[in-house]
Coordinates of C-alpha atoms (C1' of nucleotides) in Angstrom, one line a residue:
Chain A
M1084 CA -12.2 -13.6 41.0
S1085 CA -14.1 -10.8 39.2
A1086 CA -16.8 -11.5 36.5
A1087 CA -14.4 -9.8 33.9
E1088 CA -12.2 -12.8 33.9
E1089 CA -14.9 -15.1 32.5
T1090 CA -15.5 -15.4 28.7
P1091 CA -19.2 -15.0 28.0
G1092 CA -19.5 -16.4 24.6
G1093 CA -17.4 -19.6 25.1
E1094 CA -14.2 -20.7 26.5
D1095 CA -11.9 -21.2 23.5
M1096 CA -12.5 -18.0 21.7
P1097 CA -9.3 -16.8 19.9
W1098 CA -7.7 -14.7 22.6
G1099 CA -9.9 -15.7 25.5
E1100 CA -7.1 -16.2 27.8
V1101 CA -5.9 -12.7 27.8
T1102 CA -7.8 -11.4 30.8
P1103 CA -8.4 -7.8 31.2
E1104 CA -10.6 -6.8 28.4
A1105 CA -8.5 -3.8 27.5
A1106 CA -5.3 -5.9 27.3
R1107 CA -7.0 -8.3 24.9
R1108 CA -8.2 -5.4 22.7
L1109 CA -4.5 -4.0 22.6
L1110 CA -3.3 -7.5 21.8
V1111 CA -5.7 -8.1 19.0
A1112 CA -4.8 -4.6 17.6
A1113 CA -1.1 -5.6 17.9
V1114 CA -1.7 -8.8 16.0
E1115 CA -3.3 -7.0 13.1
A1116 CA -0.7 -4.4 12.9
F1117 CA 2.2 -6.7 13.2
A1118 CA 0.8 -8.9 10.5
E1119 CA 0.0 -6.0 8.2
R1120 CA 3.3 -4.1 8.5
G1121 CA 5.7 -6.1 10.5
Y1122 CA 6.9 -5.7 14.1
H1123 CA 9.3 -2.9 13.5
A1124 CA 7.3 -0.8 11.2
T1125 CA 4.3 -0.9 13.7
T1126 CA 4.4 2.0 16.3
T1127 CA 2.9 1.8 19.8
R1128 CA 0.6 4.8 18.8
D1129 CA -0.8 2.6 16.0
I1130 CA -1.5 -0.3 18.2
A1131 CA -3.2 2.0 20.8
G1132 CA -5.2 3.9 18.3
R1133 CA -6.6 0.6 16.7
A1134 CA -7.6 -0.4 20.2
G1135 CA -9.4 3.0 20.7
M1136 CA -7.0 4.1 23.4
S1137 CA -4.2 6.6 24.0
P1138 CA -0.7 5.6 23.5
A1139 CA -0.1 5.6 27.2
A1140 CA -2.6 2.9 28.0
L1141 CA -0.6 0.3 26.4
Y1142 CA 2.1 0.6 29.1
I1143 CA -0.4 -0.2 31.8
H1144 CA -0.8 -3.7 30.5
Y1145 CA 2.4 -4.5 28.9
K1146 CA 5.9 -3.3 30.1
T1147 CA 7.3 -3.0 26.5
K1148 CA 6.3 -3.4 22.9
E1149 CA 8.5 -6.5 22.8
E1150 CA 6.5 -8.1 25.7
L1151 CA 3.3 -7.6 23.6
L1152 CA 5.0 -9.6 20.7
H1153 CA 6.2 -12.2 23.2
R1154 CA 2.7 -12.9 24.5
I1155 CA 1.3 -13.1 21.0
S1156 CA 4.1 -15.6 20.0
R1157 CA 3.8 -17.6 23.1
I1158 CA 0.1 -18.1 22.9
G1159 CA 0.2 -18.8 19.4
H1160 CA 3.0 -21.4 19.6
D1161 CA 1.3 -23.1 22.5
K1162 CA -1.9 -23.4 20.4
A1163 CA 0.1 -24.7 17.3
L1164 CA 1.8 -27.4 19.6
E1165 CA -1.5 -28.3 21.0
I1166 CA -3.1 -29.0 17.6
L1167 CA -0.1 -31.2 16.5
R1168 CA -0.1 -33.1 19.8
A1169 CA -3.8 -33.7 19.6
A1170 CA -3.4 -35.2 16.1
A1171 CA -0.2 -37.2 16.9
D1172 CA -1.8 -38.7 20.1
G1173 CA -4.9 -39.7 18.5
E1174 CA -5.9 -43.2 17.2
G1175 CA -5.2 -44.8 13.8
T1176 CA -2.2 -45.7 11.6
A1177 CA 0.7 -43.3 11.3
A1178 CA -0.5 -42.3 7.9
E1179 CA -3.9 -41.3 9.4
R1180 CA -2.3 -39.3 12.1
L1181 CA 0.2 -37.6 9.9
A1182 CA -2.6 -36.6 7.5
D1183 CA -4.6 -35.3 10.6
A1184 CA -1.8 -33.4 11.9
V1185 CA -1.1 -31.7 8.6
R1186 CA -4.7 -31.1 7.9
S1187 CA -5.4 -29.3 11.2
F1188 CA -2.0 -27.5 11.4
V1189 CA -2.4 -26.2 7.9
R1190 CA -6.1 -25.2 8.6
W1191 CA -4.9 -23.2 11.6
H1192 CA -2.2 -21.4 9.6
A1193 CA -4.8 -20.6 6.9
E1194 CA -7.7 -19.6 9.0
R1195 CA -5.7 -17.6 11.5
H1196 CA -3.1 -16.5 9.1
T1197 CA -2.8 -13.1 10.6
T1198 CA -1.6 -14.6 13.9
A1199 CA 0.3 -17.3 12.3
R1200 CA 2.3 -14.7 10.2
V1201 CA 3.3 -12.9 13.3
V1202 CA 4.0 -16.0 15.3
Q1203 CA 6.0 -17.6 12.5
Y1204 CA 7.9 -14.6 11.0
E1205 CA 8.6 -12.1 13.7
L1206 CA 10.6 -14.5 15.8
D1207 CA 13.8 -12.5 15.3
A1208 CA 12.3 -9.3 16.8
L1209 CA 12.0 -10.8 20.1
G1210 CA 14.7 -10.4 22.9
P1211 CA 17.4 -13.2 23.3
E1212 CA 15.7 -15.1 26.2
H1213 CA 12.2 -14.8 24.7
R1214 CA 13.5 -15.9 21.6
A1215 CA 15.2 -19.0 23.2
E1216 CA 11.9 -20.0 24.8
I1217 CA 10.0 -19.8 21.5
V1218 CA 12.7 -21.8 19.6
E1219 CA 12.3 -24.6 22.2
L1220 CA 8.7 -24.8 21.5
R1221 CA 9.4 -25.1 17.8
R1222 CA 11.8 -27.9 18.5
E1223 CA 9.0 -29.8 20.3
S1224 CA 6.7 -29.3 17.3
E1225 CA 9.4 -30.7 15.0
A1226 CA 9.8 -33.7 17.4
V1227 CA 6.0 -34.5 17.2
I1228 CA 6.1 -34.7 13.3
R1229 CA 9.4 -36.6 13.3
R1230 CA 7.9 -39.3 15.7
I1231 CA 4.8 -39.8 13.6
I1232 CA 7.2 -40.3 10.5
N1233 CA 9.5 -42.6 12.4
E1234 CA 6.6 -44.7 13.6
G1235 CA 5.3 -45.0 10.0
V1236 CA 8.6 -46.0 8.7
A1237 CA 9.0 -48.6 11.5
A1238 CA 5.5 -49.9 10.7
G1239 CA 6.3 -50.2 7.0
E1240 CA 3.6 -47.7 6.1
F1241 CA 6.1 -45.0 4.8
A1242 CA 9.1 -45.0 2.6
V1243 CA 11.4 -42.3 3.6
S1244 CA 15.1 -42.3 3.3
D1245 CA 15.8 -39.0 5.1
V1246 CA 13.5 -38.7 8.1
P1247 CA 14.9 -35.4 9.6
G1248 CA 15.0 -33.8 6.2
T1249 CA 11.5 -34.8 5.4
T1250 CA 10.3 -33.5 8.8
V1251 CA 11.7 -30.1 8.1
A1252 CA 10.1 -30.1 4.7
V1253 CA 6.6 -31.0 6.0
L1254 CA 6.7 -28.5 8.7
S1255 CA 8.3 -25.8 6.3
L1256 CA 5.4 -26.4 3.8
C1257 CA 2.8 -26.0 6.4
I1258 CA 4.1 -22.9 8.1
D1259 CA 4.6 -21.1 4.7
V1260 CA 0.8 -21.3 4.1
S1261 CA 0.5 -18.4 6.5
R1262 CA 2.7 -16.3 4.1
W1263 CA 0.5 -16.7 1.0
F1264 CA -2.9 -17.6 2.2
N1265 CA -5.5 -14.8 2.1
T1266 CA -9.2 -15.0 3.1
Q1267 CA -10.6 -13.7 -0.2
G1268 CA -8.5 -16.1 -2.3
R1269 CA -10.1 -19.0 -4.3
R1270 CA -9.3 -21.5 -1.7
T1271 CA -10.9 -22.2 1.7
A1272 CA -8.7 -23.2 4.7
D1273 CA -10.3 -26.6 4.6
E1274 CA -9.4 -27.2 0.9
V1275 CA -5.8 -26.3 1.5
G1276 CA -5.7 -28.6 4.5
A1277 CA -7.0 -31.5 2.5
L1278 CA -4.6 -30.9 -0.4
Y1279 CA -1.7 -30.5 1.8
A1280 CA -2.4 -33.7 3.8
D1281 CA -2.5 -35.6 0.5
L1282 CA 0.7 -34.1 -0.7
V1283 CA 2.5 -34.8 2.5
L1284 CA 1.4 -38.5 2.5
R1285 CA 2.9 -38.6 -1.1
M1286 CA 6.0 -37.1 0.2
A1287 CA 6.3 -39.8 3.0
G1288 CA 5.7 -42.4 0.3
A1289 CA 2.5 -43.8 1.9
Q1290 CA 0.7 -46.3 -0.1
K1291 CA -2.8 -45.4 -1.2
Chain B
M1114 CA 32.8 3.0 -21.2
S1115 CA 35.3 3.2 -18.3
A1116 CA 37.2 0.3 -17.0
A1117 CA 35.2 0.4 -13.7
E1118 CA 32.2 -1.1 -15.5
E1119 CA 33.9 -4.4 -16.3
T1120 CA 34.1 -7.1 -13.7
P1121 CA 37.8 -8.3 -13.4
G1122 CA 37.3 -11.7 -11.9
G1123 CA 34.5 -13.1 -14.0
E1124 CA 31.3 -11.9 -15.3
D1125 CA 28.6 -13.7 -13.2
M1126 CA 29.8 -12.8 -9.8
P1127 CA 26.9 -12.2 -7.3
W1128 CA 26.3 -8.6 -7.7
G1129 CA 28.5 -7.9 -10.8
E1130 CA 25.9 -5.9 -12.5
V1131 CA 25.9 -3.1 -9.9
T1132 CA 28.3 -0.9 -11.4
P1133 CA 30.0 1.9 -9.6
E1134 CA 32.1 -0.1 -7.0
A1135 CA 30.9 1.9 -4.0
A1136 CA 27.3 1.4 -5.0
R1137 CA 27.9 -2.4 -5.0
R1138 CA 29.6 -2.2 -1.7
L1139 CA 26.5 -0.4 -0.2
L1140 CA 24.1 -2.9 -1.8
V1141 CA 25.8 -5.9 -0.4
A1142 CA 26.0 -4.3 3.0
A1143 CA 22.3 -3.7 2.7
V1144 CA 21.6 -7.2 1.8
E1145 CA 23.3 -8.5 4.9
A1146 CA 21.8 -6.0 7.2
F1147 CA 18.2 -6.5 5.7
A1148 CA 18.6 -10.4 6.2
E1149 CA 19.8 -10.2 9.7
R1150 CA 17.5 -7.6 11.1
G1151 CA 14.9 -7.0 8.6
Y1152 CA 14.3 -3.8 6.3
H1153 CA 12.5 -1.7 8.9
A1154 CA 14.8 -2.5 11.8
T1155 CA 17.9 -1.6 9.6
T1156 CA 19.1 2.0 9.7
T1157 CA 20.9 3.8 6.9
R1158 CA 23.8 4.5 9.2
D1159 CA 24.3 0.7 9.7
I1160 CA 24.3 0.1 6.0
A1161 CA 26.8 2.9 5.3
G1162 CA 28.8 1.7 8.3
R1163 CA 29.2 -1.7 7.0
A1164 CA 30.2 -0.4 3.6
G1165 CA 32.9 1.7 5.4
M1166 CA 31.3 4.9 4.4
S1167 CA 29.6 7.9 6.0
P1168 CA 25.7 7.9 6.2
A1169 CA 25.5 10.7 3.6
A1170 CA 27.4 8.5 1.0
L1171 CA 24.4 6.3 0.6
Y1172 CA 22.4 9.1 -1.1
I1173 CA 24.8 9.7 -3.8
H1174 CA 24.0 6.3 -5.1
Y1175 CA 20.5 5.8 -4.2
K1176 CA 17.6 8.0 -3.7
T1177 CA 16.0 6.4 -0.8
K1178 CA 16.5 3.4 1.4
E1179 CA 13.5 1.8 -0.4
E1180 CA 15.2 2.3 -3.8
L1181 CA 18.1 0.1 -2.5
L1182 CA 15.6 -2.7 -1.4
H1183 CA 13.9 -2.4 -4.8
R1184 CA 17.2 -3.0 -6.6
I1185 CA 18.0 -5.9 -4.5
S1186 CA 14.6 -7.4 -4.9
R1187 CA 14.6 -6.8 -8.7
I1188 CA 18.0 -8.4 -9.3
G1189 CA 17.2 -11.3 -7.0
H1190 CA 13.8 -12.0 -8.6
D1191 CA 15.4 -11.8 -12.2
K1192 CA 18.1 -14.2 -11.1
A1193 CA 15.6 -16.7 -9.6
L1194 CA 13.3 -16.5 -12.6
E1195 CA 16.3 -17.1 -14.9
I1196 CA 17.2 -20.2 -12.9
L1197 CA 13.7 -21.6 -13.3
R1198 CA 13.4 -20.9 -17.0
A1199 CA 16.8 -22.4 -17.8
A1200 CA 15.6 -25.7 -16.1
A1201 CA 12.1 -25.6 -17.8
D1202 CA 13.5 -24.9 -21.1
G1203 CA 15.9 -27.6 -20.9
E1204 CA 15.8 -31.1 -22.5
G1205 CA 14.2 -34.2 -21.1
T1206 CA 10.9 -35.4 -19.7
A1207 CA 8.7 -33.3 -17.5
A1208 CA 9.9 -35.2 -14.4
E1209 CA 13.5 -34.6 -15.3
R1210 CA 12.9 -30.9 -15.9
L1211 CA 10.7 -30.5 -12.7
A1212 CA 13.6 -32.1 -10.6
D1213 CA 16.1 -29.9 -12.3
A1214 CA 14.1 -26.8 -11.6
V1215 CA 13.5 -27.6 -8.0
R1216 CA 17.1 -28.7 -7.4
S1217 CA 18.6 -25.5 -8.8
F1218 CA 15.9 -23.3 -7.3
V1219 CA 16.4 -24.8 -3.9
R1220 CA 20.2 -24.7 -4.3
W1221 CA 20.0 -20.9 -5.0
H1222 CA 17.8 -20.4 -2.0
A1223 CA 20.1 -22.2 0.1
E1224 CA 23.5 -20.9 -1.1
R1225 CA 22.4 -17.4 -1.3
H1226 CA 19.9 -17.6 1.6
T1227 CA 20.9 -14.1 2.8
T1228 CA 19.8 -12.5 -0.4
A1229 CA 16.9 -14.9 -0.8
R1230 CA 15.4 -13.9 2.6
V1231 CA 15.4 -10.3 1.7
V1232 CA 14.1 -11.1 -1.8
Q1233 CA 11.2 -13.3 -0.4
Y1234 CA 10.2 -12.0 2.9
E1235 CA 10.6 -8.1 2.6
L1236 CA 8.3 -7.7 -0.3
D1237 CA 5.9 -5.7 1.8
A1238 CA 8.3 -3.1 2.6
L1239 CA 8.4 -2.0 -0.9
G1240 CA 6.4 0.9 -2.1
P1241 CA 3.1 0.1 -4.2
E1242 CA 4.5 0.5 -7.7
H1243 CA 7.8 -1.4 -7.0
R1244 CA 5.7 -4.0 -5.1
A1245 CA 3.5 -4.5 -8.2
E1246 CA 6.5 -4.9 -10.4
I1247 CA 8.0 -7.6 -8.2
V1248 CA 4.6 -9.4 -7.8
E1249 CA 4.4 -9.7 -11.6
L1250 CA 7.9 -11.4 -11.7
R1251 CA 6.6 -13.9 -9.0
R1252 CA 3.6 -14.6 -11.2
E1253 CA 5.9 -15.6 -14.0
S1254 CA 7.9 -17.9 -11.8
E1255 CA 4.7 -19.6 -10.8
A1256 CA 3.8 -20.0 -14.5
V1257 CA 7.0 -21.6 -15.3
I1258 CA 6.5 -24.3 -12.6
R1259 CA 2.8 -24.8 -13.6
R1260 CA 3.6 -25.3 -17.2
I1261 CA 6.1 -28.2 -16.4
I1262 CA 3.5 -29.9 -14.1
N1263 CA 0.8 -29.5 -16.7
E1264 CA 3.0 -30.9 -19.4
G1265 CA 4.0 -33.8 -17.2
V1266 CA 0.1 -34.5 -16.5
A1267 CA -0.7 -34.3 -20.3
A1268 CA 2.2 -36.8 -20.9
G1269 CA 0.9 -39.2 -18.3
E1270 CA 4.2 -38.8 -16.3
F1271 CA 2.4 -37.2 -13.3
A1272 CA -0.7 -37.9 -11.3
V1273 CA -1.9 -34.5 -10.0
S1274 CA -5.5 -33.6 -9.2
D1275 CA -5.1 -30.0 -8.3
V1276 CA -2.4 -28.5 -10.7
P1277 CA -2.5 -24.8 -9.4
G1278 CA -2.7 -26.0 -5.8
T1279 CA 0.4 -28.3 -6.3
T1280 CA 2.3 -25.5 -7.9
V1281 CA 1.8 -23.1 -5.0
A1282 CA 2.9 -25.9 -2.7
V1283 CA 6.1 -26.7 -4.8
L1284 CA 7.1 -23.0 -5.0
S1285 CA 6.2 -22.5 -1.2
L1286 CA 8.4 -25.3 -0.2
C1287 CA 11.4 -24.1 -2.1
I1288 CA 11.1 -20.5 -1.0
D1289 CA 10.8 -21.3 2.6
V1290 CA 14.3 -23.0 2.4
S1291 CA 15.7 -19.5 2.7
R1292 CA 14.1 -19.0 6.0
W1293 CA 15.4 -22.1 7.8
F1294 CA 18.6 -22.9 6.0
N1295 CA 21.9 -21.8 7.5
T1296 CA 25.4 -22.4 6.2
Q1297 CA 26.8 -24.1 9.3
G1298 CA 23.9 -26.5 9.6
R1299 CA 24.3 -30.1 8.9
R1300 CA 23.0 -30.1 5.5
T1301 CA 24.8 -28.7 2.2
A1302 CA 22.8 -26.8 -0.3
D1303 CA 23.4 -29.6 -2.7
E1304 CA 21.9 -32.2 -0.3
V1305 CA 18.8 -30.1 0.4
G1306 CA 18.4 -29.6 -3.4
A1307 CA 18.5 -33.2 -4.1
L1308 CA 16.2 -34.3 -1.1
Y1309 CA 13.6 -31.5 -2.3
A1310 CA 13.7 -32.6 -5.9
D1311 CA 12.9 -36.2 -4.8
L1312 CA 10.1 -34.8 -2.6
V1313 CA 8.5 -32.8 -5.1
L1314 CA 8.6 -35.7 -7.7
R1315 CA 6.6 -37.7 -5.0
M1316 CA 4.2 -34.8 -4.7
A1317 CA 3.6 -34.9 -8.5
G1318 CA 2.8 -38.7 -8.3
A1319 CA 5.8 -39.3 -10.7
Q1320 CA 6.5 -43.0 -11.1
K1321 CA 10.0 -44.1 -10.2
Chain C
dA612 C1' 47.8 25.9 -14.2
dA613 C1' 43.2 26.1 -14.0
dC614 C1' 39.0 23.9 -14.3
dG615 C1' 34.6 21.4 -13.7
dA616 C1' 32.4 17.2 -12.5
dG617 C1' 31.5 13.9 -9.4
dG618 C1' 32.3 10.9 -5.2
dG619 C1' 32.8 11.7 -0.4
dT620 C1' 32.3 13.8 4.5
dG621 C1' 30.7 16.4 9.1
dA622 C1' 27.2 18.4 11.0
dG623 C1' 22.6 18.7 11.6
dC624 C1' 17.3 19.3 10.7
dA625 C1' 12.5 17.9 11.1
dA626 C1' 9.8 14.3 12.2
dG627 C1' 8.8 10.3 14.6
dC628 C1' 10.0 6.8 18.0
dG629 C1' 9.4 4.1 22.6
dC630 C1' 8.2 5.2 26.9
dT631 C1' 7.2 8.1 31.4
dT632 C1' 4.9 11.2 34.5
dA633 C1' 1.3 13.9 36.9
dG634 C1' -3.0 14.0 37.3
dA635 C1' -8.2 13.0 36.3
dT636 C1' -11.7 9.4 36.5
dC637 C1' -14.0 5.3 37.7
dT638 C1' -14.7 1.1 40.6
dT639 C1' -14.5 -1.3 44.8
dC640 C1' -14.3 -2.3 49.6
dT641 C1' -14.8 -0.8 54.4
Chain D
dA870 C1' -19.2 8.6 53.0
dG871 C1' -14.6 8.2 52.0
dA872 C1' -10.1 6.0 51.4
dA873 C1' -7.6 2.9 48.1
dG874 C1' -6.5 1.1 44.0
dA875 C1' -6.8 0.4 39.2
dT876 C1' -7.3 2.5 34.5
dC877 C1' -6.8 5.8 31.3
dT878 C1' -5.2 10.5 29.3
dA879 C1' -2.7 14.8 27.8
dA880 C1' 1.7 16.3 27.6
dG881 C1' 6.1 15.6 26.5
dC882 C1' 11.3 13.9 27.3
dG883 C1' 15.3 12.0 25.3
dC884 C1' 16.7 9.9 21.5
dT885 C1' 17.1 8.0 16.7
dT886 C1' 15.4 8.0 12.2
dG887 C1' 15.7 9.1 7.0
dC888 C1' 17.5 12.4 4.6
dT889 C1' 20.0 17.2 3.3
dC890 C1' 23.4 20.7 2.7
dA891 C1' 27.6 23.2 2.6
dC892 C1' 31.9 22.1 1.7
dC893 C1' 36.3 19.3 0.5
dC894 C1' 38.9 16.2 -2.0
dT895 C1' 40.6 13.7 -6.5
dC896 C1' 40.3 13.4 -10.9
dG897 C1' 40.7 13.8 -16.5
dT898 C1' 40.6 17.4 -19.6
dT899 C1' 42.0 21.7 -21.6

DNA sequence: AACGAGGGTGAGCAAGCGCTTAGATCTTCT
DNA sequence: AGAAGATCTAAGCGCTTGCTCACCCTCGTT
C-alpha cells in the first residue's frame, strides 16, 4: 500500500475514495464540466484540460467517458443513500427522523449541488447496465423515506392518505433543490434544509 | 392568408400555432428527440428522419438547431404561464386559486411531460439572449404563485413564514413532475394533480 | 406555355468528436 | 546500475456533427 492512497487532510473529503490523485483530479474536473454544460456537451479534451492534462491521459484512468460518469453517479448515489439511512436509523419519533432525513438530504443537494446535478439529471446518459444499477439505488432511497412515513402513520403521528405518492413528492422536492440552488443566492444550504424539513412535515400532516 | 394557416381539427391543438405543416412536423419530432435523449445528444439527422424528411429540409424552416429549441421553449413557457394566470385570476379564495393553479400546472407537466421535460431541463442549451428571454418568463410564473400565497397570508387563510421560499418549493415540486412522470405508470395526470394540490395546501398551512 | 418562387433532396464540407498508438519520462524494486 | 512498470504526451485515425450548396420538383399566376 503506497502513501498516495492515504488522504492527508482527513478521511471523508469529497472525493477521497478516488485513489490515484490524477484520477481524482480528472473526476473533479468532469463533475464541474458535466454540471455546467451537461454530459453530452462536455468533451474529453475539456475534462483533461481542466485537470491540467493532455486528452490521452484520461484513458489511462478511465476506459471511456461513460465510465467516468458512472463512477461519479455511483459514488454520489452511495453518499446520498448513506445520508438518508443515517437519519432513518436514528433515534426519535417518525416526525423527528423524517425532518432529519429531509434536512440532511436537502443540505447535501444544496452544498454539493454541482455533484448532485450530475448525479440526478445525467442518469439517461449512462449505458443500460450502469443505468439499471443506479436506478436500483434510487429505489432503495425511496424505500427509506416510505418506511419512515409508514411508521409515522402507524404511530398516529402523520395523516397521509397516499403514502407512495407523498413519498415521491418528498424526494422530488428535495432532488430538485440541486437544479435551482446556487451558492451566491440569498439562501444558505442550512436555511433551505430547515425550511424544507418544515414543509415536508406539513405535507405529512404532522401535528406541531 | 392561405388555407394552410388554419387548423382544421380545432384551434388549441398542441402545436397548432406552428404554421407551415412541415415546420410543425419537424418541431414535434424535435420535442420527442430532445425529451428522449437531450438536446446535445440529438442530431439534426435524427430530427429530420423522424419527420420523414432529409437533413437539409430542417434548415429551410429553422436557421439552426438552437432556434428549434428556442421555439419549443418559448411556446411551452407561454402555455405554462397562461395556465397559471388563468387559475390565479379566477374566482374564489386564495386556497381555491392556489389549488387550482397547482392542479392544472401539474396536470400539464404530467400530460405533456415530453414537452415539459424539454422546456424545463434544456434551458442551458439555449444561447445567452434566448436564455435570458425564457428566464424572464419563469420569473413571471414565480410572481403569479407568490402573489396568490401573499394574498392568502393577508386574508388569514395561510400560515406561511417564508413566502419566497415556499413559492420556490411549490414551483419546484410541480416542475419536477415532468422528470419522473410517465404515461404507463400507475398514476394518471389527474390523480397527481389532485394529490399535489392537496400537498401544496398543507405546505401553505391552509385550514381544512 | 412560360415563369418565378418556394419547399424539398443528395452529396458533401470543415470542424470537432471519442479514443488509440508510439514513444518519452519518471518511479520503484532488485 | 539496470530492468520493469506505471504515467503522461504528441500526433492523429476514423467517424459524426451542424450546416451548405447546386439542383429538382410542384405550384399559382400571367
